[in-house]
PDB file of C-alpha atoms and ligand atoms in Angstrom:
ATOM      1  CA  MET A 107     106.437  64.651 109.481  1.00 57.00           C
ATOM      2  CA  GLU A 108     109.130  65.592 111.996  1.00 55.00           C
ATOM      3  CA  VAL A 109     111.852  68.103 111.185  1.00 57.00           C
ATOM      4  CA  LYS A 110     114.707  69.374 113.339  1.00 55.00           C
ATOM      5  CA  LEU A 111     115.068  73.097 112.755  1.00 53.00           C
ATOM      6  CA  LYS A 112     118.526  74.577 113.214  1.00 51.00           C
ATOM      7  CA  LYS A 113     118.881  78.087 114.653  1.00 60.00           C
ATOM      8  CA  GLU A 114     119.204  79.767 111.297  1.00 71.00           C
ATOM      9  CA  THR A 115     117.274  82.658 109.845  1.00 90.00           C
ATOM     10  CA  VAL A 116     113.843  81.274 109.116  1.00 95.00           C
ATOM     11  CA  VAL A 117     112.421  82.202 105.724  1.00 97.00           C
ATOM     12  CA  ILE A 118     108.640  82.268 105.395  1.00 98.00           C
ATOM     13  CA  SER A 119     106.623  82.877 102.267  1.00 97.00           C
ATOM     14  CA  VAL A 120     103.201  84.121 103.350  1.00 97.00           C
ATOM     15  CA  GLY A 121     100.566  83.613 100.670  1.00 94.00           C
ATOM     16  CA  GLY A 122      98.698  86.744  99.742  1.00 94.00           C
ATOM     17  CA  SER A 123      95.521  84.725 100.008  1.00 92.00           C
ATOM     18  CA  LEU A 124      96.159  84.504 103.768  1.00 96.00           C
ATOM     19  CA  ILE A 125      96.813  88.202 104.246  1.00 97.00           C
ATOM     20  CA  VAL A 126      94.041  89.414 101.934  1.00 97.00           C
ATOM     21  CA  PRO A 127      91.706  86.534 101.017  1.00 95.00           C
ATOM     22  CA  ASN A 128      89.045  89.102 100.210  1.00 94.00           C
ATOM     23  CA  ARG A 129      89.319  91.817 102.808  1.00 95.00           C
ATOM     24  CA  ILE A 130      92.374  92.080 105.082  1.00 97.00           C
ATOM     25  CA  ASN A 131      92.454  89.003 107.331  1.00 97.00           C
ATOM     26  CA  THR A 132      92.917  90.739 110.689  1.00 97.00           C
ATOM     27  CA  PRO A 133      92.634  87.586 112.881  1.00 97.00           C
ATOM     28  CA  PHE A 134      95.392  85.880 110.860  1.00 97.00           C
ATOM     29  CA  ILE A 135      97.643  88.920 111.052  1.00 98.00           C
ATOM     30  CA  LYS A 136      97.143  89.210 114.826  1.00 98.00           C
ATOM     31  CA  SER A 137      97.994  85.538 115.462  1.00 98.00           C
ATOM     32  CA  PHE A 138     100.901  85.500 113.022  1.00 98.00           C
ATOM     33  CA  LYS A 139     102.420  88.638 114.574  1.00 98.00           C
ATOM     34  CA  LYS A 140     102.070  87.206 118.075  1.00 98.00           C
ATOM     35  CA  ILE A 141     103.876  83.975 117.152  1.00 98.00           C
ATOM     36  CA  ILE A 142     106.696  85.697 115.258  1.00 97.00           C
ATOM     37  CA  GLU A 143     107.239  88.078 118.177  1.00 97.00           C
ATOM     38  CA  LYS A 144     107.313  85.163 120.604  1.00 96.00           C
ATOM     39  CA  TYR A 145     110.174  83.543 118.636  1.00 95.00           C
ATOM     40  CA  VAL A 146     111.924  86.897 118.199  1.00 95.00           C
ATOM     41  CA  ARG A 147     112.012  87.156 122.009  1.00 94.00           C
ATOM     42  CA  LYS A 148     113.775  83.786 122.011  1.00 92.00           C
ATOM     43  CA  GLY A 149     116.421  85.187 119.646  1.00 92.00           C
ATOM     44  CA  TRP A 150     115.159  83.895 116.275  1.00 94.00           C
ATOM     45  CA  ARG A 151     115.443  85.918 113.046  1.00 95.00           C
ATOM     46  CA  PHE A 152     112.977  85.892 110.177  1.00 97.00           C
ATOM     47  CA  VAL A 153     112.687  86.911 106.557  1.00 98.00           C
ATOM     48  CA  ILE A 154     109.000  87.118 105.649  1.00 98.00           C
ATOM     49  CA  ILE A 155     107.992  87.362 101.995  1.00 98.00           C
ATOM     50  CA  SER A 156     104.526  88.723 101.450  1.00 98.00           C
ATOM     51  CA  GLY A 157     102.148  87.776  98.626  1.00 97.00           C
ATOM     52  CA  GLY A 158      99.655  90.045  96.897  1.00 97.00           C
ATOM     53  CA  GLY A 159      96.401  88.209  97.552  1.00 95.00           C
ATOM     54  CA  GLN A 160      93.019  89.390  96.371  1.00 96.00           C
ATOM     55  CA  THR A 161      94.323  92.959  96.135  1.00 97.00           C
ATOM     56  CA  ALA A 162      96.562  91.841  93.253  1.00 96.00           C
ATOM     57  CA  ARG A 163      93.709  90.026  91.515  1.00 95.00           C
ATOM     58  CA  ASN A 164      91.224  92.886  91.995  1.00 96.00           C
ATOM     59  CA  TYR A 165      93.499  95.401  90.303  1.00 96.00           C
ATOM     60  CA  GLN A 166      94.615  92.940  87.611  1.00 95.00           C
ATOM     61  CA  ASN A 167      91.016  92.065  86.705  1.00 95.00           C
ATOM     62  CA  VAL A 168      89.836  95.661  86.456  1.00 96.00           C
ATOM     63  CA  ALA A 169      92.898  96.775  84.459  1.00 95.00           C
ATOM     64  CA  LYS A 170      92.163  94.032  81.906  1.00 93.00           C
ATOM     65  CA  GLN A 171      88.804  95.685  81.193  1.00 94.00           C
ATOM     66  CA  PHE A 172      90.499  98.856  79.996  1.00 94.00           C
ATOM     67  CA  THR A 173      93.282  97.742  77.746  1.00 90.00           C
ATOM     68  CA  ALA A 174      95.018  94.670  76.362  1.00 92.00           C
ATOM     69  CA  LEU A 175      97.600  93.940  79.016  1.00 92.00           C
ATOM     70  CA  SER A 176     100.809  92.033  78.489  1.00 94.00           C
ATOM     71  CA  LYS A 177     101.706  89.314  80.971  1.00 93.00           C
ATOM     72  CA  ASP A 178     104.355  91.664  82.321  1.00 96.00           C
ATOM     73  CA  ASP A 179     101.788  94.434  82.867  1.00 95.00           C
ATOM     74  CA  ILE A 180      99.636  92.023  84.844  1.00 95.00           C
ATOM     75  CA  ASP A 181     102.625  90.886  86.860  1.00 95.00           C
ATOM     76  CA  TRP A 182     103.675  94.466  87.663  1.00 97.00           C
ATOM     77  CA  ILE A 183     100.248  95.173  89.098  1.00 97.00           C
ATOM     78  CA  GLY A 184     100.618  92.018  91.215  1.00 97.00           C
ATOM     79  CA  ILE A 185     104.108  93.023  92.329  1.00 98.00           C
ATOM     80  CA  ASN A 186     102.814  96.372  93.524  1.00 98.00           C
ATOM     81  CA  ALA A 187     100.140  94.582  95.564  1.00 98.00           C
ATOM     82  CA  THR A 188     102.865  92.458  97.214  1.00 98.00           C
ATOM     83  CA  TRP A 189     104.739  95.678  98.041  1.00 98.00           C
ATOM     84  CA  LEU A 190     101.642  97.155  99.638  1.00 98.00           C
ATOM     85  CA  ASN A 191     101.198  94.059 101.827  1.00 98.00           C
ATOM     86  CA  ALA A 192     104.916  93.905 102.589  1.00 98.00           C
ATOM     87  CA  ASN A 193     105.013  97.544 103.684  1.00 98.00           C
ATOM     88  CA  PHE A 194     101.912  96.942 105.747  1.00 98.00           C
ATOM     89  CA  LEU A 195     103.615  94.004 107.558  1.00 98.00           C
ATOM     90  CA  ARG A 196     106.824  95.988 107.950  1.00 98.00           C
ATOM     91  CA  ILE A 197     104.935  98.812 109.622  1.00 98.00           C
ATOM     92  CA  ILE A 198     102.928  96.607 111.973  1.00 98.00           C
ATOM     93  CA  PHE A 199     106.091  94.793 113.110  1.00 98.00           C
ATOM     94  CA  ASP A 200     107.326  98.275 113.987  1.00 95.00           C
ATOM     95  CA  LYS A 201     110.886  98.534 115.325  1.00 95.00           C
ATOM     96  CA  LYS A 202     111.425  94.774 115.110  1.00 97.00           C
ATOM     97  CA  SER A 203     111.480  94.932 111.338  1.00 98.00           C
ATOM     98  CA  HIS A 204     114.046  96.454 109.012  1.00 98.00           C
ATOM     99  CA  GLU A 205     113.055  99.946 107.846  1.00 97.00           C
ATOM    100  CA  LYS A 206     112.775  99.050 104.144  1.00 98.00           C
ATOM    101  CA  ILE A 207     111.143  96.147 102.375  1.00 98.00           C
ATOM    102  CA  PHE A 208     113.485  93.920 100.376  1.00 98.00           C
ATOM    103  CA  THR A 209     112.532  93.520  96.712  1.00 98.00           C
ATOM    104  CA  ASP A 210     115.677  92.512  94.843  1.00 97.00           C
ATOM    105  CA  PRO A 211     116.963  89.059  95.796  1.00 96.00           C
ATOM    106  CA  THR A 212     119.998  89.485  93.513  1.00 95.00           C
ATOM    107  CA  LYS A 213     121.265  92.058  96.030  1.00 96.00           C
ATOM    108  CA  LYS A 214     123.085  91.410  99.306  1.00 94.00           C
ATOM    109  CA  ILE A 215     120.741  90.692 102.213  1.00 95.00           C
ATOM    110  CA  SER A 216     121.715  92.661 105.255  1.00 94.00           C
ATOM    111  CA  PHE A 217     119.593  93.652 108.237  1.00 95.00           C
ATOM    112  CA  LYS A 218     120.329  94.067 111.914  1.00 95.00           C
ATOM    113  CA  GLU A 219     116.740  93.927 113.151  1.00 96.00           C
ATOM    114  CA  PRO A 220     115.187  90.511 113.873  1.00 96.00           C
ATOM    115  CA  ILE A 221     112.773  90.703 110.928  1.00 97.00           C
ATOM    116  CA  LEU A 222     113.166  91.552 107.255  1.00 98.00           C
ATOM    117  CA  ILE A 223     110.017  91.830 105.151  1.00 98.00           C
ATOM    118  CA  ALA A 224     110.263  91.178 101.421  1.00 98.00           C
ATOM    119  CA  GLY A 225     107.899  91.502  98.461  1.00 98.00           C
ATOM    120  CA  GLY A 226     107.743  90.735  94.739  1.00 98.00           C
ATOM    121  CA  PHE A 227     110.792  91.156  92.499  1.00 98.00           C
ATOM    122  CA  ARG A 228     110.122  91.119  88.750  1.00 97.00           C
ATOM    123  CA  PRO A 229     107.605  89.635  86.297  1.00 96.00           C
ATOM    124  CA  GLY A 230     107.690  85.934  85.486  1.00 91.00           C
ATOM    125  CA  ALA A 231     107.175  84.215  88.819  1.00 88.00           C
ATOM    126  CA  SER A 232     105.481  84.707  92.176  1.00 91.00           C
ATOM    127  CA  THR A 233     106.807  85.598  95.611  1.00 96.00           C
ATOM    128  CA  ASP A 234     107.570  81.864  96.060  1.00 95.00           C
ATOM    129  CA  TYR A 235     110.477  82.411  93.681  1.00 96.00           C
ATOM    130  CA  VAL A 236     111.685  85.439  95.654  1.00 97.00           C
ATOM    131  CA  ALA A 237     111.564  83.257  98.777  1.00 98.00           C
ATOM    132  CA  VAL A 238     113.688  80.544  97.147  1.00 97.00           C
ATOM    133  CA  LEU A 239     116.266  83.084  95.971  1.00 97.00           C
ATOM    134  CA  ILE A 240     116.463  84.540  99.481  1.00 97.00           C
ATOM    135  CA  VAL A 241     116.965  81.101 101.042  1.00 96.00           C
ATOM    136  CA  LYS A 242     119.716  80.473  98.505  1.00 95.00           C
ATOM    137  CA  LYS A 243     121.427  83.797  99.297  1.00 95.00           C
ATOM    138  CA  LEU A 244     121.261  83.132 103.041  1.00 94.00           C
ATOM    139  CA  LYS A 245     122.674  79.651 102.464  1.00 90.00           C
ATOM    140  CA  ALA A 246     119.745  78.335 104.488  1.00 88.00           C
ATOM    141  CA  HIS A 247     118.089  75.033 103.636  1.00 85.00           C
ATOM    142  CA  ARG A 248     114.476  75.408 104.594  1.00 90.00           C
ATOM    143  CA  LEU A 249     111.510  77.463 103.620  1.00 97.00           C
ATOM    144  CA  ILE A 250     108.061  77.590 105.149  1.00 97.00           C
ATOM    145  CA  ASN A 251     105.246  78.271 102.753  1.00 97.00           C
ATOM    146  CA  LEU A 252     102.193  79.447 104.664  1.00 97.00           C
ATOM    147  CA  THR A 253      99.156  78.997 102.499  1.00 94.00           C
ATOM    148  CA  ASN A 254      95.404  78.471 102.793  1.00 91.00           C
ATOM    149  CA  ILE A 255      95.279  74.698 102.302  1.00 91.00           C
ATOM    150  CA  ASP A 256      96.207  71.926 104.757  1.00 93.00           C
ATOM    151  CA  PHE A 257      98.271  69.876 102.325  1.00 93.00           C
ATOM    152  CA  VAL A 258      99.425  69.702  98.755  1.00 91.00           C
ATOM    153  CA  TYR A 259      96.890  67.416  97.076  1.00 89.00           C
ATOM    154  CA  THR A 260      97.036  65.167  94.056  1.00 82.00           C
ATOM    155  CA  ARG A 261      94.580  67.542  92.335  1.00 79.00           C
ATOM    156  CA  ASP A 262      93.312  71.099  92.968  1.00 78.00           C
ATOM    157  CA  PRO A 263      91.135  70.861  96.119  1.00 75.00           C
ATOM    158  CA  ARG A 264      89.111  73.867  94.938  1.00 75.00           C
ATOM    159  CA  LYS A 265      87.983  71.985  91.815  1.00 79.00           C
ATOM    160  CA  TYR A 266      87.811  68.292  92.719  1.00 82.00           C
ATOM    161  CA  ASN A 267      86.353  66.195  95.536  1.00 82.00           C
ATOM    162  CA  ASN A 268      88.216  62.939  95.128  1.00 80.00           C
ATOM    163  CA  ILE A 269      91.658  64.036  96.158  1.00 84.00           C
ATOM    164  CA  ASP A 270      94.396  62.677  98.376  1.00 87.00           C
ATOM    165  CA  PRO A 271      96.552  64.762 100.695  1.00 92.00           C
ATOM    166  CA  ILE A 272     100.280  64.374 100.161  1.00 94.00           C
ATOM    167  CA  LYS A 273     102.368  64.390 103.344  1.00 95.00           C
ATOM    168  CA  ASP A 274     105.725  64.323 101.675  1.00 94.00           C
ATOM    169  CA  ILE A 275     106.853  64.425  98.091  1.00 96.00           C
ATOM    170  CA  THR A 276     110.053  64.865  96.071  1.00 96.00           C
ATOM    171  CA  TRP A 277     110.466  67.883  93.791  1.00 95.00           C
ATOM    172  CA  LYS A 278     110.455  65.576  90.784  1.00 94.00           C
ATOM    173  CA  ALA A 279     107.056  64.139  91.664  1.00 93.00           C
ATOM    174  CA  PHE A 280     105.725  67.541  92.730  1.00 92.00           C
ATOM    175  CA  GLN A 281     106.613  69.108  89.405  1.00 90.00           C
ATOM    176  CA  LYS A 282     104.483  66.550  87.598  1.00 88.00           C
ATOM    177  CA  LEU A 283     101.482  68.071  89.408  1.00 86.00           C
ATOM    178  CA  LEU A 284     102.237  71.604  88.166  1.00 82.00           C
ATOM    179  CA  PRO A 285     101.697  73.460  84.904  1.00 75.00           C
ATOM    180  CA  LYS A 286     105.058  73.868  83.125  1.00 73.00           C
ATOM    181  CA  LYS A 287     104.962  77.575  82.540  1.00 74.00           C
ATOM    182  CA  TRP A 288     104.234  80.672  84.539  1.00 71.00           C
ATOM    183  CA  ASP A 289     100.945  82.531  84.212  1.00 71.00           C
ATOM    184  CA  PRO A 290     100.051  85.584  86.293  1.00 71.00           C
ATOM    185  CA  GLY A 291      97.621  84.740  89.084  1.00 61.00           C
ATOM    186  CA  LEU A 292      98.236  80.981  89.030  1.00 63.00           C
ATOM    187  CA  HIS A 293      96.680  79.391  92.138  1.00 64.00           C
ATOM    188  CA  ILE A 294      99.073  76.615  93.059  1.00 75.00           C
ATOM    189  CA  PRO A 295     100.877  75.707  96.279  1.00 83.00           C
ATOM    190  CA  PHE A 296     104.314  76.557  94.856  1.00 87.00           C
ATOM    191  CA  ASP A 297     104.945  78.153  91.469  1.00 88.00           C
ATOM    192  CA  PRO A 298     106.745  76.210  88.680  1.00 89.00           C
ATOM    193  CA  VAL A 299     109.689  78.617  88.340  1.00 91.00           C
ATOM    194  CA  ALA A 300     110.259  78.593  92.103  1.00 93.00           C
ATOM    195  CA  SER A 301     109.963  74.789  92.172  1.00 93.00           C
ATOM    196  CA  ARG A 302     112.648  74.336  89.534  1.00 94.00           C
ATOM    197  CA  GLU A 303     115.049  76.579  91.456  1.00 95.00           C
ATOM    198  CA  ALA A 304     114.192  74.859  94.757  1.00 96.00           C
ATOM    199  CA  GLN A 305     114.947  71.481  93.220  1.00 95.00           C
ATOM    200  CA  LYS A 306     118.260  72.773  91.855  1.00 96.00           C
ATOM    201  CA  ILE A 307     119.469  73.900  95.266  1.00 94.00           C
ATOM    202  CA  GLY A 308     118.095  70.899  97.173  1.00 94.00           C
ATOM    203  CA  LEU A 309     115.674  72.925  99.258  1.00 95.00           C
ATOM    204  CA  GLU A 310     113.136  71.577 101.704  1.00 95.00           C
ATOM    205  CA  VAL A 311     109.790  73.389 101.711  1.00 97.00           C
ATOM    206  CA  ALA A 312     107.121  72.879 104.369  1.00 97.00           C
ATOM    207  CA  VAL A 313     103.646  73.795 103.093  1.00 97.00           C
ATOM    208  CA  ILE A 314     101.482  74.608 106.115  1.00 97.00           C
ATOM    209  CA  ASN A 315      97.988  76.062 106.444  1.00 97.00           C
ATOM    210  CA  GLY A 316      98.319  79.551 107.927  1.00 96.00           C
ATOM    211  CA  ARG A 317      94.750  79.306 109.200  1.00 95.00           C
ATOM    212  CA  ASN A 318      96.036  76.766 111.687  1.00 96.00           C
ATOM    213  CA  LEU A 319      99.140  78.440 113.043  1.00 97.00           C
ATOM    214  CA  LYS A 320      99.566  75.803 115.769  1.00 98.00           C
ATOM    215  CA  GLU A 321     101.015  73.608 113.005  1.00 98.00           C
ATOM    216  CA  PHE A 322     103.434  76.375 112.061  1.00 98.00           C
ATOM    217  CA  GLU A 323     104.598  76.555 115.684  1.00 97.00           C
ATOM    218  CA  ARG A 324     104.943  72.787 115.813  1.00 97.00           C
ATOM    219  CA  TYR A 325     107.180  72.957 112.758  1.00 96.00           C
ATOM    220  CA  LEU A 326     109.313  75.738 114.298  1.00 95.00           C
ATOM    221  CA  ASP A 327     109.645  73.624 117.455  1.00 94.00           C
ATOM    222  CA  GLY A 328     110.816  70.629 115.441  1.00 93.00           C
ATOM    223  CA  LYS A 329     107.701  68.614 116.247  1.00 95.00           C
ATOM    224  CA  LYS A 330     105.469  66.562 113.965  1.00 95.00           C
ATOM    225  CA  PHE A 331     103.260  68.905 111.972  1.00 96.00           C
ATOM    226  CA  ARG A 332     100.241  68.719 109.704  1.00 97.00           C
ATOM    227  CA  GLY A 333     101.257  69.769 106.206  1.00 97.00           C
ATOM    228  CA  THR A 334     103.334  68.723 103.205  1.00 96.00           C
ATOM    229  CA  LEU A 335     107.083  68.481 103.043  1.00 96.00           C
ATOM    230  CA  ILE A 336     108.511  68.939  99.537  1.00 96.00           C
ATOM    231  CA  HIS A 337     112.128  67.782  99.423  1.00 96.00           C
ATOM    232  CA  PRO A 338     114.956  66.603  97.127  1.00 95.00           C
TER     233      PRO A 338
HETATM  234  P1  UTP B 170     101.891  86.344  94.758  1.00 71.73           P
HETATM  235  O1  UTP B 170     103.241  85.898  95.088  1.00 71.73           O
HETATM  236  O2  UTP B 170     100.978  86.771  95.825  1.00 71.73           O
HETATM  237  O3  UTP B 170     101.287  85.195  93.874  1.00 71.73           O
HETATM  238  O4  UTP B 170     101.991  87.512  93.711  1.00 71.73           O
HETATM  239  P2  UTP B 170      99.951  84.393  94.000  1.00 71.73           P
HETATM  240  O5  UTP B 170     100.121  83.160  93.188  1.00 71.73           O
HETATM  241  O6  UTP B 170      98.860  85.338  93.658  1.00 71.73           O
HETATM  242  O7  UTP B 170      99.908  83.999  95.544  1.00 71.73           O
HETATM  243  P3  UTP B 170      98.675  83.435  96.346  1.00 71.73           P
HETATM  244  O8  UTP B 170      98.082  82.328  95.506  1.00 71.73           O
HETATM  245  O9  UTP B 170      97.736  84.591  96.542  1.00 71.73           O
HETATM  246  O10 UTP B 170      99.295  82.969  97.607  1.00 71.73           O
HETATM  247  C1  UTP B 170     100.842  88.110  93.114  1.00 71.73           C
HETATM  248  C2  UTP B 170     101.095  88.364  91.671  1.00 71.73           C
HETATM  249  O11 UTP B 170     102.152  89.325  91.528  1.00 71.73           O
HETATM  250  C3  UTP B 170     102.981  89.021  90.427  1.00 71.73           C
HETATM  251  C4  UTP B 170     102.365  87.801  89.763  1.00 71.73           C
HETATM  252  O12 UTP B 170     101.475  88.247  88.757  1.00 71.73           O
HETATM  253  C5  UTP B 170     101.577  87.141  90.898  1.00 71.73           C
HETATM  254  O13 UTP B 170     100.501  86.370  90.432  1.00 71.73           O
HETATM  255  N1  UTP B 170     104.395  88.810  90.898  1.00 71.73           N
HETATM  256  C6  UTP B 170     104.680  88.626  92.217  1.00 71.73           C
HETATM  257  C7  UTP B 170     105.430  88.844  89.976  1.00 71.73           C
HETATM  258  O14 UTP B 170     105.211  88.983  88.770  1.00 71.73           O
HETATM  259  N2  UTP B 170     106.727  88.730  90.418  1.00 71.73           N
HETATM  260  C8  UTP B 170     107.037  88.560  91.726  1.00 71.73           C
HETATM  261  O15 UTP B 170     108.246  88.474  92.080  1.00 71.73           O
HETATM  262  C9  UTP B 170     105.975  88.490  92.648  1.00 71.73           C
END
């Protein structure tokens, strides 16, 4: 799939499972930082939304052993994990990133540094939804979803063998592959609430494996890339 990227602020949703699949994924963070800084030197601007990863799930799972948690309780634990990862990214991008993480996409987005790091917002969706709301606010049209799979597949690649990669798909068809409602800790390429909003605003989302950041660079450069394009 070939996409021409305009010089607009690039919005990237970085799956928590890339940042903290189990322990902190230092090699990924090093490569990701290097690439972002390379494009920053060329004058690009980025909003990076960080997921919660295994940190979120670890805390959620242990908390469940102590008391009956509401869905909101579980989500709030997850949101705090996204804030930890977001602050971590903000700090390692040092002076290039805005001094505070952004956590309320209903508010005005304003930053003079080249990078703004964002985290979770409120219960009921994942950071994918935050990313869509940010794209909408910026009046941008594209979102990159860095995840830990090469493509969106017809079925969950973690559970089934006989699956086909999807190179491009409309939102309507994509939604048929998703559960209808939100559940904390859902493991899907793009959450249902975020997908509905993305469809509404006619967004294009590129799902790319963050373990192969060459593909991410190819996408930024407007070249053919390996991954899935979800579009109107
Ligand atoms: P993530 O966005 O990391 O979701 O938020 P995820 O599905 O776990 O992402 P991957 O699969 O690792 O990439 C972690 C958890 O934080 C809560 C949800 O419970 C979510 O599962 N959360 C996050 C919210 O409730 N609201 C938000 O805005 C963000």
